[in-house]
Short mmCIF file of C-alpha atoms in Angstrom, two decimals:
data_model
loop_
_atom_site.label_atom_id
_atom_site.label_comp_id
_atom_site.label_asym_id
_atom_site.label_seq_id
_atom_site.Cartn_x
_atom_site.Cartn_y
_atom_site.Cartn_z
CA UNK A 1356 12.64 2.60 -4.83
CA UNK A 1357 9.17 1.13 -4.34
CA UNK A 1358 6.92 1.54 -7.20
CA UNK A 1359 3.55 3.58 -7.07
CA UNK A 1360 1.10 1.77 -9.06
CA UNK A 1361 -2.97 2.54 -9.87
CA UNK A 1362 -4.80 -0.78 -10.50
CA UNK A 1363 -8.44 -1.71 -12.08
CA UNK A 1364 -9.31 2.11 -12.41
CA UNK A 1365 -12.49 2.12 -14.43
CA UNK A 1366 -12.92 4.76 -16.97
CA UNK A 1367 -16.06 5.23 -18.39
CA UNK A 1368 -16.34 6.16 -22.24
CA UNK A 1369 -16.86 9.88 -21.64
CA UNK A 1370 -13.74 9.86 -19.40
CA UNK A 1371 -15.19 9.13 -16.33
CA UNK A 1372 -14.15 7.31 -13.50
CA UNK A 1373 -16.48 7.89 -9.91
CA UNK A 1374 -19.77 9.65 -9.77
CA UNK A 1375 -20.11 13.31 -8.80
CA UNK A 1376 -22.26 12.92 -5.48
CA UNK A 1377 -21.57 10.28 -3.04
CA UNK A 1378 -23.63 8.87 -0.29
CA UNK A 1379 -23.92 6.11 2.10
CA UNK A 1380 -26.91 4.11 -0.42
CA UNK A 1381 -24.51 4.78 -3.71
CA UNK A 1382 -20.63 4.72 -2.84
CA UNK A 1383 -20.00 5.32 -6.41
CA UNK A 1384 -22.78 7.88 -7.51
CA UNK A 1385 -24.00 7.72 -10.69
CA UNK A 1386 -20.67 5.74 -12.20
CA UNK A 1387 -22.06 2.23 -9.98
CA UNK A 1388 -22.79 0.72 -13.80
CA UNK A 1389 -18.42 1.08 -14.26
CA UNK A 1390 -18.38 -1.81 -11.45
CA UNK A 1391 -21.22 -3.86 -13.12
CA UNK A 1392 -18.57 -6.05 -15.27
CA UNK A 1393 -16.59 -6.64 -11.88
CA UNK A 1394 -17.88 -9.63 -9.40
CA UNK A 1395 -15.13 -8.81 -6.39
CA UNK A 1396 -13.78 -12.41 -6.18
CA UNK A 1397 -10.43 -12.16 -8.10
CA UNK A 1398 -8.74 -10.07 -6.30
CA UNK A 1399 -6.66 -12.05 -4.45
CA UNK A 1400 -5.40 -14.20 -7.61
CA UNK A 1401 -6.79 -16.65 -9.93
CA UNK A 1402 -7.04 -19.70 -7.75
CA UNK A 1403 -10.05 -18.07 -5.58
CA UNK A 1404 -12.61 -18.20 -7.92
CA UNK A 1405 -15.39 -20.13 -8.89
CA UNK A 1406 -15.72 -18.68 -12.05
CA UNK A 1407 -13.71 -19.68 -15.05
CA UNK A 1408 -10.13 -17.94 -15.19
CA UNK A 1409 -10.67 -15.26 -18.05
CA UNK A 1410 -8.19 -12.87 -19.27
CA UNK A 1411 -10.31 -9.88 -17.36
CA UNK A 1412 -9.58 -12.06 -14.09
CA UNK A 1413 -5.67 -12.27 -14.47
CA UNK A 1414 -5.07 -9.07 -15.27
CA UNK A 1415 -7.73 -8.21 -11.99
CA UNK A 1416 -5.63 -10.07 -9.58
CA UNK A 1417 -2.45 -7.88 -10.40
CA UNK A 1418 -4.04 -5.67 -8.11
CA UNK A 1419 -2.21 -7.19 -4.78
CA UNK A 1420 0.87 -8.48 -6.40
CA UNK A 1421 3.86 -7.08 -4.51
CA UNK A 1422 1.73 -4.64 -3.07
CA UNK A 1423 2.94 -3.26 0.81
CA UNK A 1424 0.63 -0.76 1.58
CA UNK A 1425 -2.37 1.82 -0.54
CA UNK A 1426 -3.46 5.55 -0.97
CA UNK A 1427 -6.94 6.31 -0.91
CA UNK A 1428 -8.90 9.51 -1.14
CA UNK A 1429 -10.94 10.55 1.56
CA UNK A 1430 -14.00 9.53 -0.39
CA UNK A 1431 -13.22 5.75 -0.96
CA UNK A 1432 -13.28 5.05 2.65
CA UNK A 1433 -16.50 6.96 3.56
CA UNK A 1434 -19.51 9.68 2.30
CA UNK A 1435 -18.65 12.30 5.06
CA UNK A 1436 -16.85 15.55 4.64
CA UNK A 1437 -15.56 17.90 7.00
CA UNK A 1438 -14.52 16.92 10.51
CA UNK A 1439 -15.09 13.21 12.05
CA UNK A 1440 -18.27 12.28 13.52
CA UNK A 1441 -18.08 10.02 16.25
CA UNK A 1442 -20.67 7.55 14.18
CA UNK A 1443 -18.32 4.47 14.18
CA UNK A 1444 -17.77 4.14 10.62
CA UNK A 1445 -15.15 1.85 9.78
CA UNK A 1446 -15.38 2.14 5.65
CA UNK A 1447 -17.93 0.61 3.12
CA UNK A 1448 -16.02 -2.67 3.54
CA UNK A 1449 -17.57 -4.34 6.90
CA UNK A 1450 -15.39 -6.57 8.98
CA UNK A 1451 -12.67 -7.91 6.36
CA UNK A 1452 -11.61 -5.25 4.11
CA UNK A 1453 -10.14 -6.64 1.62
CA UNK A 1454 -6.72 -4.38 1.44
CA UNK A 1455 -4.67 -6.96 4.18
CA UNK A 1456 -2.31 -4.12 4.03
CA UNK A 1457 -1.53 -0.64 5.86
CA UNK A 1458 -3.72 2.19 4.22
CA UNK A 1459 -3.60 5.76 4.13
CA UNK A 1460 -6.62 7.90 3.55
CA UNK A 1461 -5.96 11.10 2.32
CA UNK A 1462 -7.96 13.75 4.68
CA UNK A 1463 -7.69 17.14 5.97
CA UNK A 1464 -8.62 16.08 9.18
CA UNK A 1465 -6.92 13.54 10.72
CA UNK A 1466 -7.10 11.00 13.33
CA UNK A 1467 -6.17 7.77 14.88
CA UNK A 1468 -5.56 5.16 12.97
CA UNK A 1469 -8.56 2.38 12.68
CA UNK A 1470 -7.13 -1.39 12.88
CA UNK A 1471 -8.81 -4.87 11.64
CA UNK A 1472 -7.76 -8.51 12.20
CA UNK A 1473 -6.66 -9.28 8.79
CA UNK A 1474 -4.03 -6.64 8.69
CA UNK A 1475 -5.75 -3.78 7.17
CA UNK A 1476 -4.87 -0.31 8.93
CA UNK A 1477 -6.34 2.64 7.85
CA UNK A 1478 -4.08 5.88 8.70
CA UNK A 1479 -5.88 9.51 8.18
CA UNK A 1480 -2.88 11.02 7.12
CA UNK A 1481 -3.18 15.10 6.01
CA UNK A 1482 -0.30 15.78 3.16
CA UNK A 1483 0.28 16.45 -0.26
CA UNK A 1484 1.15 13.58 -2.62
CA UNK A 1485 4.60 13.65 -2.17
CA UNK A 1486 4.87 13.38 2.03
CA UNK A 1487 1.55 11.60 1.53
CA UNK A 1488 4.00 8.97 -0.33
CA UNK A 1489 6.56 8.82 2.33
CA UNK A 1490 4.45 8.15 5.32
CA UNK A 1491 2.97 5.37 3.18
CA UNK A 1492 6.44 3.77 2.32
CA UNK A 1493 7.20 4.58 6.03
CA UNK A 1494 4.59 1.82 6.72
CA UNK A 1495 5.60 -1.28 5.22
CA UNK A 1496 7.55 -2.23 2.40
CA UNK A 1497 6.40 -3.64 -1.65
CA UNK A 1498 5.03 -1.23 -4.06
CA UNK A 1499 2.50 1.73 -3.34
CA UNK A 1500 -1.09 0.97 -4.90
CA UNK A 1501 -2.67 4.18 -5.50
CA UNK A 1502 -6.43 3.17 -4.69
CA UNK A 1503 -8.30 5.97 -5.95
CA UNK A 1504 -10.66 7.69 -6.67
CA UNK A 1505 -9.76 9.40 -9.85
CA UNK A 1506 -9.31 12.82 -8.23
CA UNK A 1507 -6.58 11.47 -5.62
CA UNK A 1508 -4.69 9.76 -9.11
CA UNK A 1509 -4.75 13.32 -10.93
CA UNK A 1510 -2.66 14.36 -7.90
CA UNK A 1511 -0.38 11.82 -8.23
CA UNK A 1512 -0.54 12.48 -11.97
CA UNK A 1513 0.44 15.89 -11.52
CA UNK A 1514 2.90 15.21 -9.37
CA UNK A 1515 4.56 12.68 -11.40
CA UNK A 1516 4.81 10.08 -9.11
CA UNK A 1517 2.63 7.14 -10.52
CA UNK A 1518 5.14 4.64 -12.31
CA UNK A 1519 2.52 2.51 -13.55
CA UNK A 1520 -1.31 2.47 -14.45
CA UNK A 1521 -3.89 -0.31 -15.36
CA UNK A 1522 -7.02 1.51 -16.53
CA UNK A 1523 -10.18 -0.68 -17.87
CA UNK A 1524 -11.96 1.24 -20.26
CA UNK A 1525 -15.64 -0.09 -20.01
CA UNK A 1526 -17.75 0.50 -22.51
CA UNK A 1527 -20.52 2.44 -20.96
CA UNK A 1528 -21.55 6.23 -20.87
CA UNK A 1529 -21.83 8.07 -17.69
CA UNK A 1530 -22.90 11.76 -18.64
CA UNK A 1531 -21.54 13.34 -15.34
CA UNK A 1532 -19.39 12.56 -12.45
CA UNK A 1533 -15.02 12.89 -11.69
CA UNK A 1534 -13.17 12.40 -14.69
CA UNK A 1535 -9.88 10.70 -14.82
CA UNK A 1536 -8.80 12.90 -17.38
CA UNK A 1537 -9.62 16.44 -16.48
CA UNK A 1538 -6.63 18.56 -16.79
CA UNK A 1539 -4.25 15.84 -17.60
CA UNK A 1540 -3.61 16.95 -21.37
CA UNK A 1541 -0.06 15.75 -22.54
CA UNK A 1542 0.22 13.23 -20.59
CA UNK A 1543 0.77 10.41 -22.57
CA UNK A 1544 3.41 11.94 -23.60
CA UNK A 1545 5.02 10.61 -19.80
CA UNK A 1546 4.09 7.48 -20.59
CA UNK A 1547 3.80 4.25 -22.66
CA UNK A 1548 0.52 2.83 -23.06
CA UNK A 1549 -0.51 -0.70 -24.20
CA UNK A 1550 -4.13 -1.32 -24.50
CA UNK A 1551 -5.52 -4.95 -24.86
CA UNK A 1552 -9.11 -5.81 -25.87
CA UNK A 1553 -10.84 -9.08 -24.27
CA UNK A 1554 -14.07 -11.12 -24.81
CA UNK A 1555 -15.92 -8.88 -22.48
CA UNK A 1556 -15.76 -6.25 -24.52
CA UNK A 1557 -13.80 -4.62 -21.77
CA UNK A 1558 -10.49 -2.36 -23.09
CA UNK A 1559 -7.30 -3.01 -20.90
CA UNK A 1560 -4.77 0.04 -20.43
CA UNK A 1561 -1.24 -0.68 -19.23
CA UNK A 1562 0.79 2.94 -18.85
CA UNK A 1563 4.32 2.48 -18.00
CA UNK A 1564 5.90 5.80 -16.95
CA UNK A 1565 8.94 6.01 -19.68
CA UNK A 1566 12.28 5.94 -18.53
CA UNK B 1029 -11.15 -30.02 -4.90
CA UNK B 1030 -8.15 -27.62 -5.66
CA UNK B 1031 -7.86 -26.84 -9.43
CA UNK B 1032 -5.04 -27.98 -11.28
CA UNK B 1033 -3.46 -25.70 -13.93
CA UNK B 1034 -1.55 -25.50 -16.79
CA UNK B 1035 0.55 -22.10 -16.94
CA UNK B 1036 2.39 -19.97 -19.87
CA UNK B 1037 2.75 -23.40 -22.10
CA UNK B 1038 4.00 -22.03 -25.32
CA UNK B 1039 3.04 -22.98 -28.49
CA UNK B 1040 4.56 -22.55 -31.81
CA UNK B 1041 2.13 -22.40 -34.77
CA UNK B 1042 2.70 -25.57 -35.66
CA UNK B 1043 1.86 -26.91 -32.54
CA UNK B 1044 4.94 -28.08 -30.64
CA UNK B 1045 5.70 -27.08 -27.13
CA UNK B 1046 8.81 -28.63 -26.50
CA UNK B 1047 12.01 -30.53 -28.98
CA UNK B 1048 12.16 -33.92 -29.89
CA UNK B 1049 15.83 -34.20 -28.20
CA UNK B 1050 16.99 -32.96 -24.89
CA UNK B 1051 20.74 -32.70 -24.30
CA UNK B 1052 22.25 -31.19 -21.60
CA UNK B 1053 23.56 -28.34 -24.15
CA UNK B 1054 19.74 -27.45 -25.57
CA UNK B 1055 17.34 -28.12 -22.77
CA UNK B 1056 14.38 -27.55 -25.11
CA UNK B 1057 16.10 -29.15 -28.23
CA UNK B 1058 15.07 -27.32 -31.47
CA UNK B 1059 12.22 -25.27 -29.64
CA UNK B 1060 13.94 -23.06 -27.83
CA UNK B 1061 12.87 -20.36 -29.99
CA UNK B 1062 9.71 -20.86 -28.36
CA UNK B 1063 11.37 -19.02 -25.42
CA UNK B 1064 13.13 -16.10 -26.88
CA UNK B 1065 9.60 -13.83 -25.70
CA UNK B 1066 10.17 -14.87 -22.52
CA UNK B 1067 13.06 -12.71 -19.91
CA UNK B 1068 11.92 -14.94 -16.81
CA UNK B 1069 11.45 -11.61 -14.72
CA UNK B 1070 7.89 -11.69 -13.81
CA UNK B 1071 7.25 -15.26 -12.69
CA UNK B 1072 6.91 -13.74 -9.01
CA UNK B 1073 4.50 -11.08 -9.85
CA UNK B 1074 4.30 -7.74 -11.25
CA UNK B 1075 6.24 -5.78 -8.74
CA UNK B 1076 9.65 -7.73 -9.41
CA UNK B 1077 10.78 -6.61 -12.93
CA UNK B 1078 12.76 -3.45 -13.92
CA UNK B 1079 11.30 -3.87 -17.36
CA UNK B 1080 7.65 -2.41 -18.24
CA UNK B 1081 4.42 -4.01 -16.74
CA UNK B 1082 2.94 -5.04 -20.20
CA UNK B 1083 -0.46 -7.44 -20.49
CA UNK B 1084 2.46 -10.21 -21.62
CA UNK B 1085 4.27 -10.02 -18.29
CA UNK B 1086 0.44 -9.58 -15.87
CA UNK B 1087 -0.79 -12.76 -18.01
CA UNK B 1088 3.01 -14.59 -17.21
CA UNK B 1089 2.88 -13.88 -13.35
CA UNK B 1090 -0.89 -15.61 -12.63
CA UNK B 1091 1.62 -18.86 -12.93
CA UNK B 1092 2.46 -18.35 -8.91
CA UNK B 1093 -0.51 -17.60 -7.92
CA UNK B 1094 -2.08 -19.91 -5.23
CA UNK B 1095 -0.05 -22.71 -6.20
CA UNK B 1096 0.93 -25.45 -3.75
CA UNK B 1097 2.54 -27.59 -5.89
CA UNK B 1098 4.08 -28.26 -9.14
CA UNK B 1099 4.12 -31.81 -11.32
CA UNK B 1100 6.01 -31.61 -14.17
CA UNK B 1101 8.11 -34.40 -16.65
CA UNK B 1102 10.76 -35.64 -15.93
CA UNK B 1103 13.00 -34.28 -19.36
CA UNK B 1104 11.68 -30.77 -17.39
CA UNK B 1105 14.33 -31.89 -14.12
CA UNK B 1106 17.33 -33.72 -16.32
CA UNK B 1107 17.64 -34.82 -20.02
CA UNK B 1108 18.77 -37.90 -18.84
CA UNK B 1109 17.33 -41.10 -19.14
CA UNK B 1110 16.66 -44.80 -17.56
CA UNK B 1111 17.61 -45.17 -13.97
CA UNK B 1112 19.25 -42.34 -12.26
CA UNK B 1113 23.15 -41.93 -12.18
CA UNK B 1114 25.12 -40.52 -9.56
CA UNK B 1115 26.17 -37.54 -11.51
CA UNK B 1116 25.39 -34.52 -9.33
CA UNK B 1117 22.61 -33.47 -11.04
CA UNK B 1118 20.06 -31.26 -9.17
CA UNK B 1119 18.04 -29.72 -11.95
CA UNK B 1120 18.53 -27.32 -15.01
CA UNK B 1121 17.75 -24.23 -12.29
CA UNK B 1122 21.17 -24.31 -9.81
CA UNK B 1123 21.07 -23.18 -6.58
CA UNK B 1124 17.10 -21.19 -6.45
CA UNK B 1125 14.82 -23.23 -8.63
CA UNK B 1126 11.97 -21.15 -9.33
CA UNK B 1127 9.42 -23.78 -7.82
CA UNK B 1128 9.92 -22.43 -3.87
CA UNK B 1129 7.37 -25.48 -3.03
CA UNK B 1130 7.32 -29.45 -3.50
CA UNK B 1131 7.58 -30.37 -6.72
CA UNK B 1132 6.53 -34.06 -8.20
CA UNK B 1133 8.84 -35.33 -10.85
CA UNK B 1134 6.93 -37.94 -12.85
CA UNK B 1135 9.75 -41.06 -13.59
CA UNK B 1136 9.69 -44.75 -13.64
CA UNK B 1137 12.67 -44.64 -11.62
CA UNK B 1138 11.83 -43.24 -7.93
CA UNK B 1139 14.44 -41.96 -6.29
CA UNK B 1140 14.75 -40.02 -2.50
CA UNK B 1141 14.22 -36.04 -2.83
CA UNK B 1142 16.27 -33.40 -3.66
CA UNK B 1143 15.62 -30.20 -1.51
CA UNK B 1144 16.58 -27.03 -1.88
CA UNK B 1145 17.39 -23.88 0.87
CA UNK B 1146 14.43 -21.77 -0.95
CA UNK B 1147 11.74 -24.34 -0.50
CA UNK B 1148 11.71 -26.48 -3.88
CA UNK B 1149 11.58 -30.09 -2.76
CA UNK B 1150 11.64 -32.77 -6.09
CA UNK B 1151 10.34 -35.72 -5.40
CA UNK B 1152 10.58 -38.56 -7.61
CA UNK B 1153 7.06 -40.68 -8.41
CA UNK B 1154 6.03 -43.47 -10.46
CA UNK B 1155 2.46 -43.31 -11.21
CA UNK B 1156 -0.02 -42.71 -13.55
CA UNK B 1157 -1.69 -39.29 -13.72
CA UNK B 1158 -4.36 -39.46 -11.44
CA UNK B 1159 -2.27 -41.30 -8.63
CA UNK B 1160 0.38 -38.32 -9.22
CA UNK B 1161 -2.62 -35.94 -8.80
CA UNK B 1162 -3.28 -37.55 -5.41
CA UNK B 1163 0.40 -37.70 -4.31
CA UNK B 1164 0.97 -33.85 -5.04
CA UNK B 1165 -2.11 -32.90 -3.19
CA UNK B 1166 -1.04 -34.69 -0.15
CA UNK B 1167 2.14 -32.55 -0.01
CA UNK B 1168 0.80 -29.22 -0.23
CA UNK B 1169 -2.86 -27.25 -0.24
CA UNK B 1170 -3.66 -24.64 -2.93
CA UNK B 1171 -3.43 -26.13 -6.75
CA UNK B 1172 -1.63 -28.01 -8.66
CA UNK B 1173 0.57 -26.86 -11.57
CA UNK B 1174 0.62 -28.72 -14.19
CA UNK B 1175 4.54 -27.44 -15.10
CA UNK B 1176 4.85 -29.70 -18.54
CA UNK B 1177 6.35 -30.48 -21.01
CA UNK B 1178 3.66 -31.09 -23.27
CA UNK B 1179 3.62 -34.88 -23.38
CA UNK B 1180 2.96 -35.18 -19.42
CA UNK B 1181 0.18 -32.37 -20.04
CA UNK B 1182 -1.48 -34.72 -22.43
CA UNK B 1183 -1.63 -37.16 -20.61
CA UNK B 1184 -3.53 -35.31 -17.74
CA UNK B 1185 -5.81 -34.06 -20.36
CA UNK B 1186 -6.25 -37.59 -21.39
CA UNK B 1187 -7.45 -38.54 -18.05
CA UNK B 1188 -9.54 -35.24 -17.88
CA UNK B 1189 -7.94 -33.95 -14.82
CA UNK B 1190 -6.61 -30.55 -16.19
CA UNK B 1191 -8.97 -27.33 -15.24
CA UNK B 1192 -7.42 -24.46 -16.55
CA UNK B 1193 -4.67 -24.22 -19.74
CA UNK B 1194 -3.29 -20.65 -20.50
CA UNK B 1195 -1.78 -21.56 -23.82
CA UNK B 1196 0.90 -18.89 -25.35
CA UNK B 1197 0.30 -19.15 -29.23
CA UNK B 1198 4.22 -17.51 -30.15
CA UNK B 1199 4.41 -16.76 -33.62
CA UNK B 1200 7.09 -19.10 -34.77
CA UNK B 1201 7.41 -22.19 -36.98
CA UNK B 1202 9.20 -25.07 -34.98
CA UNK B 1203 8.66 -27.94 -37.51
CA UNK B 1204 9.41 -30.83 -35.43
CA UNK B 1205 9.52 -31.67 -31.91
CA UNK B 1206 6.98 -32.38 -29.40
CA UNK B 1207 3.47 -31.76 -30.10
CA UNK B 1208 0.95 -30.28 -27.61
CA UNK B 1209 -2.29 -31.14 -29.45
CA UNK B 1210 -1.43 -34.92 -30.63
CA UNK B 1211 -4.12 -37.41 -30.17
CA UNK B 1212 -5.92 -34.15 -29.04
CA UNK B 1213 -9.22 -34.24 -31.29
CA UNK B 1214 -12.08 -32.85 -30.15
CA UNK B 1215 -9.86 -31.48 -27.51
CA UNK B 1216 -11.95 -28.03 -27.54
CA UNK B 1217 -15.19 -29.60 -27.12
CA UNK B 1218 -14.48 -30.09 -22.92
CA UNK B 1219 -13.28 -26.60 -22.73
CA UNK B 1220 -14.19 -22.68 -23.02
CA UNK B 1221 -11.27 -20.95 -24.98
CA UNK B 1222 -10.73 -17.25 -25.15
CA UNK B 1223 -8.05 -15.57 -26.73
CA UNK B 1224 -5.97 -12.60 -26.29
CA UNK B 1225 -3.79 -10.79 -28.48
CA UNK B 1226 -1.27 -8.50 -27.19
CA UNK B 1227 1.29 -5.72 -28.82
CA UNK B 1228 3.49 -8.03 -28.98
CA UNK B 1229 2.54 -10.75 -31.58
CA UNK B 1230 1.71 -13.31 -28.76
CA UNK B 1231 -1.23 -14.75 -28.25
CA UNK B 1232 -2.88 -15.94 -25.07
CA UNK B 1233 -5.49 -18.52 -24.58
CA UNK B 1234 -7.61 -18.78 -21.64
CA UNK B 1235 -8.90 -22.81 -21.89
CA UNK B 1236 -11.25 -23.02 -18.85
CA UNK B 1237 -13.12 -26.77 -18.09
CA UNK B 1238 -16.75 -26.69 -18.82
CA UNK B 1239 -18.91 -27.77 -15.95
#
């Protein structure tokens, strides 16, 4: 069976990992200051960038290894709640999103699916995490990146069906906003974690479910 | 220019990468304890191994990444030496090297290539490092792997062509054998080095090129 695996989740100090309020000028709320560290350009492995290849890079470009298809919340594709407008958004990500992959947006409302030329497909898919999981291993085959936000994880979480988890801890404060953590006591005890510091002052988590 | 980099070279803490002597018995001679970290699972990426995604196997798999091309020594292909006999031999790897692209065997002996169902192709070249350099890029786009041992690494580092080292410092004593850092003084003064420790007494170093 595929695996389901979260990626370069930021988690602030306090525990949090996306803002409260979201809107079209600030995707991210108040957390934006958990992306300063990150410059966008690794993703796609450690021959792409300009930049020297440091240890936050490698372990950034994990992030499409293998992959076949992602889960996203509702909110990491666009601001608006309730039904669809017809206002031709098409996600924060312009004309090359970078996912390359099938995508399924977790919604309550759903629609037709929205196509680009590089292979991303984003599918508005209705369902709990577990259906949720086989319509997106329906789609294509490779592992299951669970994309975020924090509150779509803590579904996974609680349903037990995230086999793997690389969580940056960066060291900044947020105050407010989704936490990553919020009724997720114990759960360590599912996994293994490994945390690794680098020169960044950045705090790499790697939770393996246990076996 | 594509980059060309050095991947997962181990290290022992006195400095040797490789053995002194190569038989067909110990490919690595007396350093093969250099090896005993390493289960070969992730060289393909993180979505291939059965075995826990730890910051050791993330760092291990950047070695595919957007390489078009390998060059490596040629006591890396055979242990044998002087002009090539008609013995058979196709590598230490049988049927599926782990290359899946061209790979330039550095020998004063050329010979035709040896290719392989799953994409390796060996080819056999005479030449100093920078005409090697040239000859691999003409066979392939993305970089250039530097594959080792350590005394054809040298010499690329002699000749200032190598852009990116990830060194793996492995907590052993070798005491003889090949040594990665000879006639290396002042080695660090043309490079940025970060490094890494992880849980499990390795540690990683990040040498990136000034410029």
């Amino acid at each position: 069976m595929s695996k389901v695996r979260v990626h370069n989740l930021n988690v602030s100090l306090d525990g949090f990992s996306a803002g409260g309020t979201v809107t079209y000028d600030a995707p991210i709320g108040e957390a934006a200051r958990l992306f300063d560290h990150f410059d966008g350009r690794v993703i796609w492995g450690v021959d792409a960038i300009a930049e020297p290849v440091r240890a936050d890079h490698v372990f950034t470009s994990a992030w499409s290894q293998g992959i076949g298809v992602e889960i996203m919340g509702r909110r990491k594709f666009g601001p608006q709640t309730g039904p669809w407008a017809d206002d031709g958004w098409r996600g924060w990500w312009g004309d090359e999103p970078p996912f390359r992959t099938p995508v399924v947006v977790l919604t309550h409302h759903e629609r037709p699916p929205i196509e680009f030329a590089n292979g991303t497909v984003f599918h508005f898919v209705d369902a709990p995490a577990p259906q949720a999981l086989e319509y997106a291993r329906g789609l294509a085959g490779g592992d299951v990146r669970l994309g975020g936000g924090p509150t779509s994880v803590r579904e996974f979480l609680h349903a037990d069906l995230v086999d793997f988890m690389h969580l940056v801890v960066v060291p900044v404060v947020i105050g407010s906003g989704v936490s990553i953590w919020d009724s997720c006591a114990e759960l360590q005890d599912r996994f293994d974690v490994e945390s690794v510091t680098t020169g960044s002052g950045l705090i790499h988590q790697f939770w393996n479910r246990k076996r």
